[in-house]
CSV table of C-alpha atoms and ligand atoms in Angstrom, one decimal:
chain,number,residue,atom,x,y,z
A,1,UNK,CA,129.7,97.7,61.6
A,2,UNK,CA,133.0,95.9,61.5
A,3,UNK,CA,132.2,94.6,58.1
A,4,UNK,CA,131.5,98.2,56.8
A,5,UNK,CA,134.6,99.6,58.4
A,6,UNK,CA,136.7,97.1,56.5
A,7,UNK,CA,135.5,98.9,53.3
A,8,UNK,CA,136.4,102.4,54.6
A,9,UNK,CA,139.9,101.7,55.7
A,10,UNK,CA,142.0,104.8,55.0
A,11,UNK,CA,145.4,103.1,54.4
A,12,UNK,CA,143.7,100.7,51.9
A,13,UNK,CA,142.0,103.7,50.2
A,14,UNK,CA,145.4,105.4,49.8
A,15,UNK,CA,146.9,102.3,48.3
A,16,UNK,CA,144.0,102.0,45.8
A,17,UNK,CA,144.4,105.7,45.0
A,18,UNK,CA,148.1,105.1,44.3
A,19,UNK,CA,147.1,102.2,42.0
A,20,UNK,CA,144.8,104.5,40.1
A,21,UNK,CA,147.5,107.2,39.9
A,22,UNK,CA,149.9,104.7,38.5
A,23,UNK,CA,147.4,103.4,36.0
A,24,UNK,CA,146.3,106.8,34.7
A,25,UNK,CA,148.4,107.6,31.7
A,26,UNK,CA,149.2,111.3,31.7
A,27,UNK,CA,148.5,111.8,28.0
A,28,UNK,CA,145.0,110.6,28.0
A,29,UNK,CA,141.7,111.4,29.8
A,30,UNK,CA,139.3,108.8,31.2
A,31,UNK,CA,135.6,109.4,31.5
A,32,UNK,CA,133.8,106.9,33.7
A,33,UNK,CA,130.0,107.0,34.3
A,34,UNK,CA,128.9,105.9,37.7
A,35,UNK,CA,125.4,104.7,36.7
A,36,UNK,CA,123.9,104.7,40.1
A,37,UNK,CA,123.3,107.6,42.4
A,38,UNK,CA,124.5,105.5,45.3
A,39,UNK,CA,127.9,105.6,43.8
A,40,UNK,CA,127.7,109.4,43.3
A,41,UNK,CA,126.9,109.8,47.0
A,42,UNK,CA,129.7,107.5,48.0
A,43,UNK,CA,132.1,109.5,45.9
A,44,UNK,CA,131.1,112.8,47.5
A,45,UNK,CA,130.5,111.6,51.0
A,46,UNK,CA,134.0,110.2,51.2
A,47,UNK,CA,135.7,112.9,49.2
A,48,UNK,CA,137.0,110.4,46.6
A,49,UNK,CA,137.3,113.0,43.9
A,50,UNK,CA,140.3,114.4,45.8
A,51,UNK,CA,142.0,111.1,45.5
A,52,UNK,CA,141.7,110.9,41.7
A,53,UNK,CA,144.2,112.3,39.2
A,54,UNK,CA,142.9,115.3,37.2
A,55,UNK,CA,142.6,113.2,34.0
A,56,UNK,CA,140.1,110.7,35.6
A,57,UNK,CA,136.6,112.2,35.3
A,58,UNK,CA,133.4,110.8,36.8
A,59,UNK,CA,130.2,111.4,34.8
A,60,UNK,CA,127.0,111.0,36.9
A,61,UNK,CA,124.4,108.7,35.4
A,62,UNK,CA,120.7,108.2,35.6
A,63,UNK,CA,120.6,105.4,38.2
A,64,UNK,CA,118.3,107.0,40.8
A,65,UNK,CA,114.7,105.8,40.6
A,66,UNK,CA,113.2,108.9,42.2
A,67,UNK,CA,115.1,111.2,39.8
A,68,UNK,CA,114.1,109.3,36.6
A,69,UNK,CA,110.4,109.0,37.5
A,70,UNK,CA,108.5,111.0,34.9
A,71,UNK,CA,106.5,113.9,36.3
A,72,UNK,CA,103.4,112.6,34.6
A,73,UNK,CA,103.6,109.4,36.7
A,74,UNK,CA,103.9,111.5,39.9
A,75,UNK,CA,100.8,113.4,38.8
A,76,UNK,CA,99.0,110.1,38.5
A,77,UNK,CA,99.9,109.3,42.1
A,78,UNK,CA,98.6,112.7,43.1
A,79,UNK,CA,95.3,112.0,41.2
A,80,UNK,CA,95.1,108.8,43.3
A,81,UNK,CA,95.5,110.5,46.7
A,82,UNK,CA,92.7,112.9,45.8
A,83,UNK,CA,90.3,110.0,46.1
A,84,UNK,CA,88.8,109.8,49.6
A,85,UNK,CA,88.9,106.0,49.7
A,86,UNK,CA,92.7,105.8,48.9
A,87,UNK,CA,95.6,105.4,51.2
A,88,UNK,CA,98.8,105.8,49.2
A,89,UNK,CA,101.8,103.9,50.7
A,90,UNK,CA,105.0,105.5,49.4
A,91,UNK,CA,108.7,105.5,50.0
A,92,UNK,CA,109.7,108.7,51.8
A,93,UNK,CA,111.8,110.4,49.0
A,94,UNK,CA,108.8,110.6,46.7
A,95,UNK,CA,106.8,112.9,49.0
A,96,UNK,CA,108.9,116.0,48.3
A,97,UNK,CA,109.4,115.6,44.5
A,98,UNK,CA,107.6,118.5,42.7
A,99,UNK,CA,105.0,117.5,40.2
A,100,UNK,CA,103.2,119.8,37.8
A,101,UNK,CA,102.4,123.2,39.3
A,102,UNK,CA,104.9,122.3,42.1
A,103,UNK,CA,102.4,120.1,43.9
A,104,UNK,CA,103.9,117.4,46.0
A,105,UNK,CA,102.6,114.4,47.9
A,106,UNK,CA,103.8,116.1,51.0
A,107,UNK,CA,101.6,119.1,50.3
A,108,UNK,CA,98.7,116.8,49.4
A,109,UNK,CA,99.1,115.1,52.8
A,110,UNK,CA,99.2,118.5,54.5
A,111,UNK,CA,95.9,119.2,52.7
A,112,UNK,CA,94.2,116.1,54.2
A,113,UNK,CA,95.1,113.4,51.7
A,114,UNK,CA,96.1,110.1,53.2
A,115,UNK,CA,99.7,109.4,52.3
A,116,UNK,CA,101.7,107.0,54.4
A,117,UNK,CA,105.5,106.6,54.4
A,118,UNK,CA,106.6,103.0,54.3
A,119,UNK,CA,110.1,101.3,54.4
A,120,UNK,CA,109.1,98.1,52.6
A,121,UNK,CA,106.4,96.8,50.3
A,122,UNK,CA,105.3,94.4,53.0
A,123,UNK,CA,104.2,97.3,55.1
A,124,UNK,CA,101.6,98.3,52.5
A,125,UNK,CA,100.2,94.8,52.6
A,126,UNK,CA,99.9,94.9,56.3
A,127,UNK,CA,98.2,98.3,56.1
A,128,UNK,CA,95.7,96.9,53.6
A,129,UNK,CA,95.0,94.0,56.1
A,130,UNK,CA,94.5,96.5,58.9
A,131,UNK,CA,92.3,98.8,56.9
A,132,UNK,CA,89.7,96.7,55.0
A,133,UNK,CA,87.5,99.9,54.8
A,134,UNK,CA,90.1,101.7,52.6
A,135,UNK,CA,91.9,101.1,49.3
A,136,UNK,CA,95.6,100.8,49.9
A,137,UNK,CA,97.8,101.6,46.9
A,138,UNK,CA,101.5,100.8,47.0
A,139,UNK,CA,103.4,103.5,45.0
A,140,UNK,CA,106.0,101.1,43.6
A,141,UNK,CA,109.2,102.7,42.1
A,142,UNK,CA,112.7,101.5,41.6
A,143,UNK,CA,115.1,99.5,39.4
A,144,UNK,CA,115.5,95.8,39.5
A,145,UNK,CA,116.5,95.9,43.2
A,146,UNK,CA,113.0,96.7,44.5
A,147,UNK,CA,111.0,94.8,42.0
A,148,UNK,CA,111.1,91.4,43.8
A,149,UNK,CA,109.6,92.8,47.0
A,150,UNK,CA,106.8,94.4,45.0
A,151,UNK,CA,106.1,91.0,43.3
A,152,UNK,CA,106.1,89.4,46.7
A,153,UNK,CA,103.7,91.9,48.0
A,154,UNK,CA,101.2,91.2,45.2
A,155,UNK,CA,101.5,87.4,45.8
A,156,UNK,CA,101.1,87.9,49.5
A,157,UNK,CA,98.0,90.1,49.0
A,158,UNK,CA,96.5,87.4,46.7
A,159,UNK,CA,97.3,84.6,49.2
A,160,UNK,CA,95.5,86.6,52.0
A,161,UNK,CA,92.6,87.6,49.7
A,162,UNK,CA,93.2,91.3,50.2
A,163,UNK,CA,90.8,92.9,47.6
A,164,UNK,CA,91.6,96.4,48.9
A,165,UNK,CA,95.4,96.2,48.0
A,166,UNK,CA,96.8,97.3,44.6
A,167,UNK,CA,100.1,98.5,43.2
A,168,UNK,CA,100.9,101.6,41.1
A,169,UNK,CA,103.8,100.1,39.2
A,170,UNK,CA,106.7,102.3,38.1
A,171,UNK,CA,109.5,99.8,38.0
A,172,UNK,CA,112.2,100.4,35.4
A,173,UNK,CA,115.1,98.5,34.0
A,174,UNK,CA,118.8,99.3,34.2
A,175,UNK,CA,120.1,97.8,30.9
A,176,UNK,CA,117.5,99.9,29.0
A,177,UNK,CA,118.8,103.1,30.6
A,178,UNK,CA,122.4,102.2,29.8
A,179,UNK,CA,121.5,101.5,26.2
A,180,UNK,CA,119.7,104.8,26.0
A,181,UNK,CA,122.8,106.6,27.3
A,182,UNK,CA,125.0,104.9,24.8
A,183,UNK,CA,122.6,105.6,21.9
A,184,UNK,CA,122.1,109.3,22.9
A,185,UNK,CA,123.4,111.7,20.3
A,186,UNK,CA,125.4,113.5,23.0
A,187,UNK,CA,127.4,110.3,23.8
A,188,UNK,CA,127.7,108.9,20.3
A,189,UNK,CA,130.4,110.2,18.0
A,190,UNK,CA,131.7,113.6,19.0
A,191,UNK,CA,128.9,114.5,21.3
A,192,UNK,CA,129.1,116.6,24.5
A,193,UNK,CA,129.4,113.6,26.8
A,194,UNK,CA,132.2,111.1,26.7
A,195,UNK,CA,131.7,107.8,28.4
A,196,UNK,CA,134.7,105.3,28.3
A,197,UNK,CA,133.3,102.8,30.8
A,198,UNK,CA,130.7,102.2,33.5
A,199,UNK,CA,130.8,101.6,37.2
A,200,UNK,CA,127.9,99.2,37.4
A,201,UNK,CA,125.4,99.1,40.3
A,202,UNK,CA,125.9,96.2,42.7
A,203,UNK,CA,122.4,96.1,44.3
A,204,UNK,CA,120.7,95.8,40.9
A,205,UNK,CA,123.2,93.2,39.9
A,206,UNK,CA,122.6,91.0,42.9
A,207,UNK,CA,119.2,90.4,41.2
A,208,UNK,CA,120.0,90.5,37.5
A,209,UNK,CA,123.6,89.3,37.7
A,210,UNK,CA,126.5,90.6,35.6
A,211,UNK,CA,125.4,88.8,32.3
A,212,UNK,CA,123.1,91.6,31.0
A,213,UNK,CA,126.1,94.1,30.8
A,214,UNK,CA,128.1,91.7,28.5
A,215,UNK,CA,126.1,93.2,25.6
A,216,UNK,CA,127.4,96.7,26.2
A,217,UNK,CA,131.0,95.4,26.5
A,218,UNK,CA,130.7,93.4,23.3
A,219,UNK,CA,128.6,95.6,21.1
A,220,UNK,CA,129.7,99.1,22.3
A,221,UNK,CA,133.2,98.2,23.5
A,222,UNK,CA,132.5,99.8,26.9
A,223,UNK,CA,134.0,98.1,29.9
A,224,UNK,CA,131.7,97.6,32.9
A,225,UNK,CA,132.9,97.0,36.5
A,226,UNK,CA,130.2,96.2,39.0
A,227,UNK,CA,131.0,97.8,42.3
A,228,UNK,CA,129.8,98.0,45.8
A,229,UNK,CA,128.8,101.3,47.5
A,230,UNK,CA,131.6,101.6,50.0
A,231,UNK,CA,134.6,103.9,49.2
A,232,UNK,CA,137.1,101.1,48.7
A,233,UNK,CA,134.7,99.4,46.3
A,234,UNK,CA,134.4,102.5,44.2
A,235,UNK,CA,138.2,103.1,44.2
A,236,UNK,CA,138.9,99.5,43.3
A,237,UNK,CA,136.4,99.6,40.4
A,238,UNK,CA,138.0,102.8,39.0
A,239,UNK,CA,141.4,101.1,39.1
A,240,UNK,CA,140.0,98.0,37.3
A,241,UNK,CA,138.3,100.2,34.6
A,242,UNK,CA,141.6,102.1,34.0
A,243,UNK,CA,143.5,98.9,33.6
A,244,UNK,CA,140.9,97.6,31.1
A,245,UNK,CA,141.0,100.8,29.1
A,246,UNK,CA,144.8,100.9,29.1
A,247,UNK,CA,145.0,97.4,27.7
A,248,UNK,CA,142.2,98.0,25.1
A,249,UNK,CA,139.9,95.5,26.8
A,250,UNK,CA,136.1,95.9,27.1
A,251,UNK,CA,134.9,93.3,29.5
A,252,UNK,CA,132.4,92.9,32.4
A,253,UNK,CA,134.3,92.6,35.6
A,254,UNK,CA,132.8,92.0,39.0
A,255,UNK,CA,134.4,93.9,41.9
A,256,UNK,CA,131.4,93.1,44.1
A,257,UNK,CA,132.0,89.3,44.2
A,258,UNK,CA,130.6,89.2,47.8
A,259,UNK,CA,127.1,89.7,46.4
A,260,UNK,CA,126.9,89.4,42.6
A,261,UNK,CA,127.2,86.3,40.4
A,262,UNK,CA,127.0,86.1,36.6
A,263,UNK,CA,123.4,84.8,36.6
A,264,UNK,CA,122.1,86.8,39.6
A,265,UNK,CA,119.4,85.7,41.9
A,266,UNK,CA,117.3,83.2,39.9
A,267,UNK,CA,114.7,82.9,42.6
A,268,UNK,CA,114.1,86.7,42.6
A,269,UNK,CA,114.0,86.7,38.8
A,270,UNK,CA,111.4,84.0,38.6
A,271,UNK,CA,109.3,85.9,41.2
A,272,UNK,CA,109.4,89.0,39.1
A,273,UNK,CA,108.7,87.0,35.9
A,274,UNK,CA,105.6,85.5,37.6
A,275,UNK,CA,104.0,88.9,38.3
A,276,UNK,CA,105.5,91.4,35.8
A,277,UNK,CA,106.0,91.7,32.1
A,278,UNK,CA,107.7,94.2,29.8
A,279,UNK,CA,105.9,97.4,28.9
A,280,UNK,CA,106.1,98.3,25.3
A,281,UNK,CA,107.2,101.8,26.2
A,282,UNK,CA,108.0,103.7,29.3
A,283,UNK,CA,108.5,107.5,29.9
A,284,UNK,CA,111.6,108.5,31.9
A,285,UNK,CA,112.5,111.9,33.2
A,286,UNK,CA,115.5,113.0,31.2
A,287,UNK,CA,115.7,110.0,28.9
A,288,UNK,CA,112.3,110.3,27.2
A,289,UNK,CA,110.2,107.4,26.0
A,290,UNK,CA,112.2,104.2,25.9
A,291,UNK,CA,111.0,100.9,24.4
A,292,UNK,CA,110.8,97.9,26.7
A,293,UNK,CA,112.4,99.8,29.6
A,294,UNK,CA,109.8,99.3,32.3
A,295,UNK,CA,107.5,96.7,33.8
A,296,UNK,CA,103.8,96.3,34.2
A,297,UNK,CA,101.6,93.9,36.1
A,298,UNK,CA,100.6,90.8,34.1
A,299,UNK,CA,97.0,90.3,33.3
A,300,UNK,CA,96.8,87.3,35.6
A,301,UNK,CA,97.3,89.8,38.5
A,302,UNK,CA,95.4,92.7,37.0
A,303,UNK,CA,93.1,93.0,40.0
A,304,UNK,CA,96.1,94.3,41.8
A,305,UNK,CA,97.0,96.9,39.2
A,306,UNK,CA,96.0,100.3,40.5
A,307,UNK,CA,96.1,101.8,37.0
A,308,UNK,CA,93.3,99.4,35.9
A,309,UNK,CA,91.4,99.5,39.2
A,310,UNK,CA,91.2,103.3,39.3
A,311,UNK,CA,91.3,103.8,35.5
A,312,UNK,CA,94.3,106.1,35.7
A,313,UNK,CA,95.4,108.0,32.6
A,314,UNK,CA,98.9,109.3,31.9
A,315,UNK,CA,98.9,112.9,30.5
A,316,UNK,CA,101.8,114.9,29.1
A,317,UNK,CA,102.8,117.5,31.6
A,318,UNK,CA,105.0,120.6,31.2
A,319,UNK,CA,108.2,120.3,33.1
A,320,UNK,CA,109.7,123.2,35.0
A,321,UNK,CA,112.0,124.5,32.2
A,322,UNK,CA,114.4,126.2,34.6
A,323,UNK,CA,115.2,122.9,36.2
A,324,UNK,CA,118.2,121.1,34.6
A,325,UNK,CA,117.4,117.6,36.0
A,326,UNK,CA,116.9,116.0,32.5
A,327,UNK,CA,120.4,117.2,31.5
A,328,UNK,CA,121.9,116.2,34.9
A,329,UNK,CA,120.3,112.7,34.6
A,330,UNK,CA,121.9,112.2,31.2
A,331,UNK,CA,125.3,113.3,32.4
A,332,UNK,CA,125.2,116.3,30.0
A,333,UNK,CA,125.4,118.9,32.8
A,334,UNK,CA,126.7,118.9,36.3
A,335,UNK,CA,124.4,120.1,39.1
A,336,UNK,CA,126.5,123.2,39.5
A,337,UNK,CA,125.7,124.1,35.9
A,338,UNK,CA,122.1,124.7,36.9
A,339,UNK,CA,121.5,128.3,37.8
A,340,UNK,CA,119.0,127.3,40.5
A,341,UNK,CA,121.5,125.1,42.3
A,342,UNK,CA,121.9,126.1,46.0
A,343,UNK,CA,120.1,129.3,45.3
A,344,UNK,CA,116.4,128.7,44.6
A,345,UNK,CA,116.8,125.0,44.7
A,346,UNK,CA,118.0,123.4,48.0
A,347,UNK,CA,117.2,120.1,49.8
A,348,UNK,CA,114.8,122.1,52.0
A,349,UNK,CA,113.0,123.7,49.0
A,350,UNK,CA,113.8,121.4,46.1
A,351,UNK,CA,112.6,122.4,42.6
A,352,UNK,CA,113.7,119.1,40.9
A,353,UNK,CA,113.9,115.4,41.8
A,354,UNK,CA,117.7,115.4,41.7
A,355,UNK,CA,117.8,117.6,44.7
A,356,UNK,CA,115.2,115.5,46.7
A,357,UNK,CA,116.4,112.0,46.4
A,358,UNK,CA,118.9,110.5,48.7
A,359,UNK,CA,120.6,109.2,45.5
A,360,UNK,CA,120.2,112.4,43.4
A,361,UNK,CA,123.3,114.1,42.0
A,362,UNK,CA,122.2,117.6,43.0
A,363,UNK,CA,121.6,116.4,46.6
A,364,UNK,CA,125.1,114.9,46.6
A,365,UNK,CA,126.7,118.1,45.4
A,366,UNK,CA,124.8,120.2,47.9
A,367,UNK,CA,125.2,117.9,50.9
A,368,UNK,CA,128.9,117.2,50.5
A,369,UNK,CA,130.1,120.3,48.9
A,370,UNK,CA,132.4,121.0,51.8
A,371,UNK,CA,133.9,117.5,52.0
A,372,UNK,CA,137.5,117.7,51.1
A,373,UNK,CA,139.6,114.7,52.0
A,374,UNK,CA,138.9,111.0,51.9
A,375,UNK,CA,141.5,110.2,54.6
A,376,UNK,CA,139.4,111.9,57.3
A,377,UNK,CA,136.2,110.0,56.5
A,378,UNK,CA,137.3,106.7,55.1
B,401,SF4,FE1,116.8,120.6,39.1
B,401,SF4,FE2,117.5,121.8,41.4
B,401,SF4,FE3,119.2,120.1,40.3
B,401,SF4,FE4,118.7,122.5,39.2
B,401,SF4,S1,119.7,122.2,41.2
B,401,SF4,S2,118.9,120.5,38.2
B,401,SF4,S3,116.5,122.8,39.7
B,401,SF4,S4,117.2,119.6,41.1
């Protein structure tokens, strides 16, 4: 805990806020996208907005794996749990995300389907070993951070000869999402959303390194600062971005030097490359169909691919039109722009993924809407 407290120190937070105030030129506005929902929650939990000058704006990005999972993929998971032989091993957040016709894994479980909440991919492997009479499917979601554990689970299941273990793979890639944001009509030119630079995700970057962001700095002239998830990390990154923008630089800087290198974790990358390959196209909630933006299991490991084992098909589904999650995910709208926010949609009765997830922007706005000052919580 001492290590965490060092990154929540109030006097240091005030010093960093002062640095930001000095850097923010009064005649210009700064629009910074925090890609990851973990940063959004850090900003709201610690009241960091109150420390920023009025001309420094944070735009919330699509970096929450639960939020961006296409409803059609959740419907596929629901089709899986309807099979009597299947135990679906899922991370907890996914259970309350509404699919088509507002069905959820939670309701499916209440109706007798076998859905187990896990904390790690390894737990699903152990479950398969303990229940040879059932088919255990790991509902694998996440950006690059959670991909190596899924790869490891498949390799471990193969080593142990677990023929009743498979993975429903929904892993997606951060650089593809950033590219889609930068190419979106609302961001390009005089669109509705302005993004001057990115606060990059540290957990993803421990795996992929800082190198993949260099393309966005060079080609789109957007600075990226990779930041940790503690309040001092976020404040330091904002200050670094402002200094880059003031001096006309567009570079990749690494605030999270305690965990991220330029090349990332090569061992984890080779593990992922052994088991997964790029999918030609992948559907995202909010971002649509993006080329080479997700992973699938290589044919060498196809016996562990739940989509092949159970012949799952992806269908177009009609989204709840009243829910503004797609616009929130793209940074076009804020959660409070949604007429359902905190009225018909709450964390207790969520209507969209952004209100369910522990990294969702709507959940952050709802949960921390009364947090005012950083000094009391840092
Ligand atoms: Fe969707 Fe609820 Fe957020 Fe509105 S408040 S965008 S319905 S999750």
